[in-house]
GROMACS .gro file of C-alpha atoms in nm:
model
  276
    1UNK     CA    1   0.209   0.152   4.691
    2UNK     CA    2   0.220  -0.232   4.690
    3UNK     CA    3   0.091  -0.411   4.368
    4UNK     CA    4   0.058  -0.755   4.290
    5UNK     CA    5   0.093  -0.902   3.941
    6UNK     CA    6  -0.038  -1.240   3.816
    7UNK     CA    7   0.135  -1.352   3.495
    8UNK     CA    8   0.490  -1.213   3.408
    9UNK     CA    9   0.492  -1.240   3.031
   10UNK     CA   10   0.531  -0.958   2.802
   11UNK     CA   11   0.231  -0.764   2.951
   12UNK     CA   12   0.287  -0.870   3.339
   13UNK     CA   13   0.658  -0.828   3.314
   14UNK     CA   14   0.636  -0.481   3.142
   15UNK     CA   15   0.359  -0.387   3.424
   16UNK     CA   16   0.601  -0.491   3.702
   17UNK     CA   17   0.907  -0.310   3.531
   18UNK     CA   18   0.713   0.004   3.498
   19UNK     CA   19   0.571  -0.005   3.873
   20UNK     CA   20   0.928  -0.091   3.991
   21UNK     CA   21   1.081   0.181   3.805
   22UNK     CA   22   0.836   0.432   3.970
   23UNK     CA   23   0.938   0.315   4.298
   24UNK     CA   24   0.658   0.086   4.414
   25UNK     CA   25   0.684  -0.262   4.594
   26UNK     CA   26   0.571  -0.535   4.336
   27UNK     CA   27   0.489  -0.907   4.397
   28UNK     CA   28   0.480  -1.132   4.126
   29UNK     CA   29   0.338  -1.472   4.019
   30UNK     CA   30   0.378  -1.717   3.720
   31UNK     CA   31   0.321  -2.049   3.656
   32UNK     CA   32   0.674  -2.085   3.530
   33UNK     CA   33   0.881  -2.095   3.823
   34UNK     CA   34   1.198  -2.025   3.618
   35UNK     CA   35   1.049  -1.661   3.530
   36UNK     CA   36   0.949  -1.602   3.883
   37UNK     CA   37   1.299  -1.679   3.996
   38UNK     CA   38   1.446  -1.466   3.732
   39UNK     CA   39   1.206  -1.188   3.796
   40UNK     CA   40   1.293  -1.170   4.140
   41UNK     CA   41   1.675  -1.229   4.108
   42UNK     CA   42   1.687  -0.926   3.861
   43UNK     CA   43   1.499  -0.706   4.123
   44UNK     CA   44   1.180  -0.678   3.876
   45UNK     CA   45   0.965  -0.788   4.163
   46UNK     CA   46   1.021  -0.778   4.549
   47UNK     CA   47   0.894  -1.117   4.631
   48UNK     CA   48   0.659  -1.368   4.493
   49UNK     CA   49   0.275  -1.320   4.522
   50UNK     CA   50   0.057  -1.546   4.732
   51UNK     CA   51  -0.282  -1.509   4.854
   52UNK     CA   52  -0.100  -1.417   5.217
   53UNK     CA   53   0.010  -1.112   5.039
   54UNK     CA   54  -0.317  -0.991   4.902
   55UNK     CA   55  -0.402  -0.803   5.203
   56UNK     CA   56  -0.088  -0.585   5.144
   57UNK     CA   57  -0.181  -0.499   4.789
   58UNK     CA   58  -0.367  -0.180   4.720
   59UNK     CA   59  -0.379  -0.327   4.347
   60UNK     CA   60  -0.373  -0.665   4.193
   61UNK     CA   61  -0.335  -0.681   3.807
   62UNK     CA   62  -0.407  -1.012   3.619
   63UNK     CA   63  -0.209  -1.017   3.310
   64UNK     CA   64  -0.269  -1.373   3.153
   65UNK     CA   65  -0.511  -1.536   2.908
   66UNK     CA   66  -0.864  -1.516   3.015
   67UNK     CA   67  -0.911  -1.892   3.064
   68UNK     CA   68  -0.608  -1.885   3.305
   69UNK     CA   69  -0.718  -1.597   3.501
   70UNK     CA   70  -1.091  -1.717   3.537
   71UNK     CA   71  -0.938  -2.032   3.686
   72UNK     CA   72  -0.716  -1.833   3.914
   73UNK     CA   73  -0.998  -1.600   4.026
   74UNK     CA   74  -1.207  -1.935   4.100
   75UNK     CA   75  -0.922  -2.053   4.325
   76UNK     CA   76  -0.841  -1.740   4.500
   77UNK     CA   77  -1.129  -1.495   4.479
   78UNK     CA   78  -1.242  -1.564   4.836
   79UNK     CA   79  -0.882  -1.429   4.962
   80UNK     CA   80  -0.877  -1.094   4.799
   81UNK     CA   81  -0.964  -0.828   5.064
   82UNK     CA   82  -1.230  -0.540   5.016
   83UNK     CA   83  -0.941  -0.308   5.044
   84UNK     CA   84  -0.795  -0.446   4.701
   85UNK     CA   85  -0.877  -0.318   4.368
   86UNK     CA   86  -0.847  -0.601   4.106
   87UNK     CA   87  -0.805  -0.499   3.741
   88UNK     CA   88  -0.728  -0.775   3.450
   89UNK     CA   89  -0.535  -0.694   3.162
   90UNK     CA   90  -0.680  -1.008   2.939
   91UNK     CA   91  -0.736  -0.945   2.583
   92UNK     CA   92  -1.080  -1.043   2.575
   93UNK     CA   93  -1.366  -0.894   2.817
   94UNK     CA   94  -1.650  -1.121   2.799
   95UNK     CA   95  -1.564  -1.423   3.004
   96UNK     CA   96  -1.333  -1.259   3.252
   97UNK     CA   97  -1.559  -0.977   3.346
   98UNK     CA   98  -1.841  -1.209   3.404
   99UNK     CA   99  -1.633  -1.388   3.643
  100UNK     CA  100  -1.454  -1.064   3.806
  101UNK     CA  101  -1.788  -0.876   3.851
  102UNK     CA  102  -1.960  -1.199   4.016
  103UNK     CA  103  -1.665  -1.264   4.272
  104UNK     CA  104  -1.645  -0.898   4.340
  105UNK     CA  105  -2.016  -0.864   4.443
  106UNK     CA  106  -1.971  -1.202   4.656
  107UNK     CA  107  -1.643  -1.105   4.834
  108UNK     CA  108  -1.679  -0.731   4.829
  109UNK     CA  109  -1.336  -0.641   4.669
  110UNK     CA  110  -1.334  -0.392   4.372
  111UNK     CA  111  -1.308  -0.540   4.016
  112UNK     CA  112  -1.243  -0.355   3.675
  113UNK     CA  113  -1.191  -0.517   3.349
  114UNK     CA  114  -0.887  -0.339   3.141
  115UNK     CA  115  -0.714  -0.373   2.829
  116UNK     CA  116  -0.388  -0.189   2.755
  117UNK     CA  117  -0.368  -0.116   2.381
  118UNK     CA  118   0.016  -0.210   2.368
  119UNK     CA  119   0.227  -0.503   2.275
  120UNK     CA  120   0.476  -0.653   2.055
  121UNK     CA  121   0.523  -0.942   1.796
  122UNK     CA  122   0.757  -1.064   2.060
  123UNK     CA  123   0.603  -1.257   2.365
  124UNK     CA  124   0.735  -1.344   2.704
  125UNK     CA  125   0.935  -1.177   2.993
  126UNK     CA  126   1.251  -1.131   2.817
  127UNK     CA  127   1.093  -0.890   2.586
  128UNK     CA  128   0.919  -0.691   2.850
  129UNK     CA  129   1.012  -0.342   2.902
  130UNK     CA  130   0.883  -0.061   3.141
  131UNK     CA  131   0.779   0.188   2.891
  132UNK     CA  132   0.583  -0.071   2.698
  133UNK     CA  133   0.233   0.117   2.779
  134UNK     CA  134   0.376   0.485   2.764
  135UNK     CA  135   0.141   0.720   2.534
  136UNK     CA  136  -0.086   0.413   2.489
  137UNK     CA  137  -0.469   0.389   2.524
  138UNK     CA  138  -0.610   0.202   2.802
  139UNK     CA  139  -0.962   0.031   2.786
  140UNK     CA  140  -1.155   0.028   3.099
  141UNK     CA  141  -1.458  -0.189   3.180
  142UNK     CA  142  -1.626  -0.075   3.488
  143UNK     CA  143  -1.904  -0.241   3.685
  144UNK     CA  144  -2.109   0.099   3.691
  145UNK     CA  145  -2.049   0.295   3.357
  146UNK     CA  146  -2.083   0.647   3.542
  147UNK     CA  147  -1.868   0.589   3.858
  148UNK     CA  148  -1.629   0.881   3.816
  149UNK     CA  149  -1.479   0.837   4.158
  150UNK     CA  150  -1.395   0.491   4.061
  151UNK     CA  151  -1.258   0.577   3.711
  152UNK     CA  152  -1.041   0.841   3.858
  153UNK     CA  153  -0.900   0.599   4.127
  154UNK     CA  154  -0.825   0.358   3.837
  155UNK     CA  155  -0.638   0.623   3.652
  156UNK     CA  156  -0.443   0.709   3.979
  157UNK     CA  157  -0.358   0.333   4.040
  158UNK     CA  158  -0.237   0.309   3.690
  159UNK     CA  159  -0.038   0.617   3.655
  160UNK     CA  160   0.296   0.445   3.674
  161UNK     CA  161   0.227   0.313   3.295
  162UNK     CA  162   0.177   0.634   3.176
  163UNK     CA  163  -0.110   0.578   2.954
  164UNK     CA  164  -0.214   0.868   2.732
  165UNK     CA  165  -0.583   0.820   2.738
  166UNK     CA  166  -0.869   0.583   2.882
  167UNK     CA  167  -1.147   0.464   2.707
  168UNK     CA  168  -1.457   0.344   2.907
  169UNK     CA  169  -1.680   0.084   2.738
  170UNK     CA  170  -1.876  -0.209   2.807
  171UNK     CA  171  -1.723  -0.592   2.764
  172UNK     CA  172  -1.937  -0.653   2.463
  173UNK     CA  173  -1.858  -0.331   2.288
  174UNK     CA  174  -1.481  -0.405   2.363
  175UNK     CA  175  -1.482  -0.757   2.219
  176UNK     CA  176  -1.675  -0.649   1.886
  177UNK     CA  177  -1.404  -0.368   1.854
  178UNK     CA  178  -1.103  -0.568   1.933
  179UNK     CA  179  -1.229  -0.838   1.681
  180UNK     CA  180  -1.144  -0.578   1.407
  181UNK     CA  181  -0.854  -0.364   1.557
  182UNK     CA  182  -0.651  -0.653   1.692
  183UNK     CA  183  -0.758  -1.004   1.595
  184UNK     CA  184  -0.851  -0.943   1.243
  185UNK     CA  185  -0.497  -0.792   1.195
  186UNK     CA  186  -0.328  -1.092   1.346
  187UNK     CA  187  -0.527  -1.317   1.127
  188UNK     CA  188  -0.484  -1.138   0.813
  189UNK     CA  189  -0.088  -1.097   0.878
  190UNK     CA  190  -0.043  -1.469   0.962
  191UNK     CA  191  -0.255  -1.588   0.654
  192UNK     CA  192  -0.062  -1.338   0.420
  193UNK     CA  193   0.283  -1.434   0.505
  194UNK     CA  194   0.188  -1.808   0.422
  195UNK     CA  195   0.232  -1.727   0.050
  196UNK     CA  196   0.559  -1.908  -0.090
  197UNK     CA  197   0.655  -1.554  -0.235
  198UNK     CA  198   0.741  -1.457   0.139
  199UNK     CA  199   1.032  -1.683   0.156
  200UNK     CA  200   1.169  -1.508  -0.133
  201UNK     CA  201   1.092  -1.117  -0.022
  202UNK     CA  202   1.447  -1.007   0.052
  203UNK     CA  203   1.536  -0.755  -0.169
  204UNK     CA  204   1.195  -0.706  -0.321
  205UNK     CA  205   1.001  -0.570   0.026
  206UNK     CA  206   1.003  -0.229   0.217
  207UNK     CA  207   0.798  -0.088   0.475
  208UNK     CA  208   0.451  -0.214   0.348
  209UNK     CA  209   0.568  -0.588   0.359
  210UNK     CA  210   0.716  -0.520   0.716
  211UNK     CA  211   0.425  -0.347   0.859
  212UNK     CA  212   0.169  -0.626   0.719
  213UNK     CA  213   0.364  -0.914   0.825
  214UNK     CA  214   0.486  -0.787   1.162
  215UNK     CA  215   0.236  -0.945   1.380
  216UNK     CA  216   0.232  -1.265   1.197
  217UNK     CA  217   0.499  -1.374   1.454
  218UNK     CA  218   0.271  -1.442   1.747
  219UNK     CA  219   0.212  -1.677   2.015
  220UNK     CA  220  -0.031  -1.934   1.858
  221UNK     CA  221  -0.148  -2.099   2.166
  222UNK     CA  222  -0.261  -1.779   2.340
  223UNK     CA  223  -0.412  -1.619   2.023
  224UNK     CA  224  -0.615  -1.936   1.947
  225UNK     CA  225  -0.777  -1.898   2.291
  226UNK     CA  226  -0.844  -1.535   2.224
  227UNK     CA  227  -1.015  -1.611   1.855
  228UNK     CA  228  -1.233  -1.881   2.012
  229UNK     CA  229  -1.344  -1.670   2.311
  230UNK     CA  230  -1.433  -1.402   2.053
  231UNK     CA  231  -1.578  -1.605   1.746
  232UNK     CA  232  -1.878  -1.439   1.668
  233UNK     CA  233  -1.749  -1.097   1.605
  234UNK     CA  234  -1.437  -1.235   1.462
  235UNK     CA  235  -1.633  -1.421   1.189
  236UNK     CA  236  -1.840  -1.156   1.149
  237UNK     CA  237  -1.526  -0.925   1.057
  238UNK     CA  238  -1.367  -1.203   0.860
  239UNK     CA  239  -1.675  -1.242   0.647
  240UNK     CA  240  -1.682  -0.852   0.569
  241UNK     CA  241  -1.318  -0.907   0.461
  242UNK     CA  242  -1.377  -1.197   0.253
  243UNK     CA  243  -1.650  -1.029   0.053
  244UNK     CA  244  -1.440  -0.701   0.003
  245UNK     CA  245  -1.139  -0.906  -0.135
  246UNK     CA  246  -1.377  -1.111  -0.366
  247UNK     CA  247  -1.473  -0.771  -0.515
  248UNK     CA  248  -1.114  -0.673  -0.566
  249UNK     CA  249  -1.057  -1.018  -0.726
  250UNK     CA  250  -1.351  -1.003  -0.972
  251UNK     CA  251  -1.259  -0.646  -1.087
  252UNK     CA  252  -0.917  -0.772  -1.177
  253UNK     CA  253  -1.049  -1.095  -1.327
  254UNK     CA  254  -1.281  -0.885  -1.558
  255UNK     CA  255  -1.029  -0.619  -1.650
  256UNK     CA  256  -1.253  -0.370  -1.502
  257UNK     CA  257  -1.033  -0.076  -1.434
  258UNK     CA  258  -1.338   0.158  -1.332
  259UNK     CA  259  -1.439  -0.102  -1.086
  260UNK     CA  260  -1.102  -0.152  -0.922
  261UNK     CA  261  -1.052   0.222  -0.930
  262UNK     CA  262  -1.371   0.283  -0.751
  263UNK     CA  263  -1.278   0.013  -0.482
  264UNK     CA  264  -0.943   0.172  -0.428
  265UNK     CA  265  -1.103   0.494  -0.394
  266UNK     CA  266  -1.350   0.377  -0.136
  267UNK     CA  267  -1.070   0.226   0.061
  268UNK     CA  268  -0.891   0.535   0.049
  269UNK     CA  269  -1.169   0.744   0.179
  270UNK     CA  270  -1.251   0.489   0.446
  271UNK     CA  271  -0.890   0.540   0.582
  272UNK     CA  272  -0.909   0.912   0.579
  273UNK     CA  273  -1.247   0.913   0.752
  274UNK     CA  274  -1.129   0.665   1.008
  275UNK     CA  275  -0.830   0.921   1.096
  276UNK     CA  276  -1.075   1.205   1.145
   0.00000   0.00000   0.00000
């Protein structure tokens, strides 16, 4: 199989390495020519991806920010042939899915929104690895919810990434859930580590500190775009958290052991229920 990958950062680079490891031909494109050159020199991609190569590609994967990918589709959508399946790996689905579905209808190619639930606190091609997606969940936003033939084809096309499971949903539901399961985690971690105490944690911290602060190390430009593109559900989740935190603070301030214990019990039960 020949595939094209637009964006060779952590996600795109890991995608390229996984397909190359599986023996496929990979074409790659990145706005950073140095990364493009290194990817080719190191054998991660076979050649640079250009519109002329689209006709060779059974699969085209977009692996950059929604804004960049919308612009890329505006510029190159007319060149994507009907024989190509296009899947984006963007972290927010609303904007990119609207553009992808629109252009797919106009030009006849197949477009499916996607979001691999895998990543790292480190960004960039140098941190990419072929096993990044192994065992992870893949979220799929298809143009038609119950097109089983298309979903099976998508699974086959993505098989070299070794996802453990696939979740089919809408762009709206995806963005609402991601506001909680991903974006909130990054905001909380990033805000938490701003305490002056963080600079003195050595010798006083263990697993809980490492777990909570891991994703504070982020790509601020990318996450700013993702947060602003999903601000309504993200603000809603932030309001819920702020309200909950205020309850804990009030219980502490009043020395209200009973209320504090109730709040902690509620949190423990919510965690147990969320794990089934």
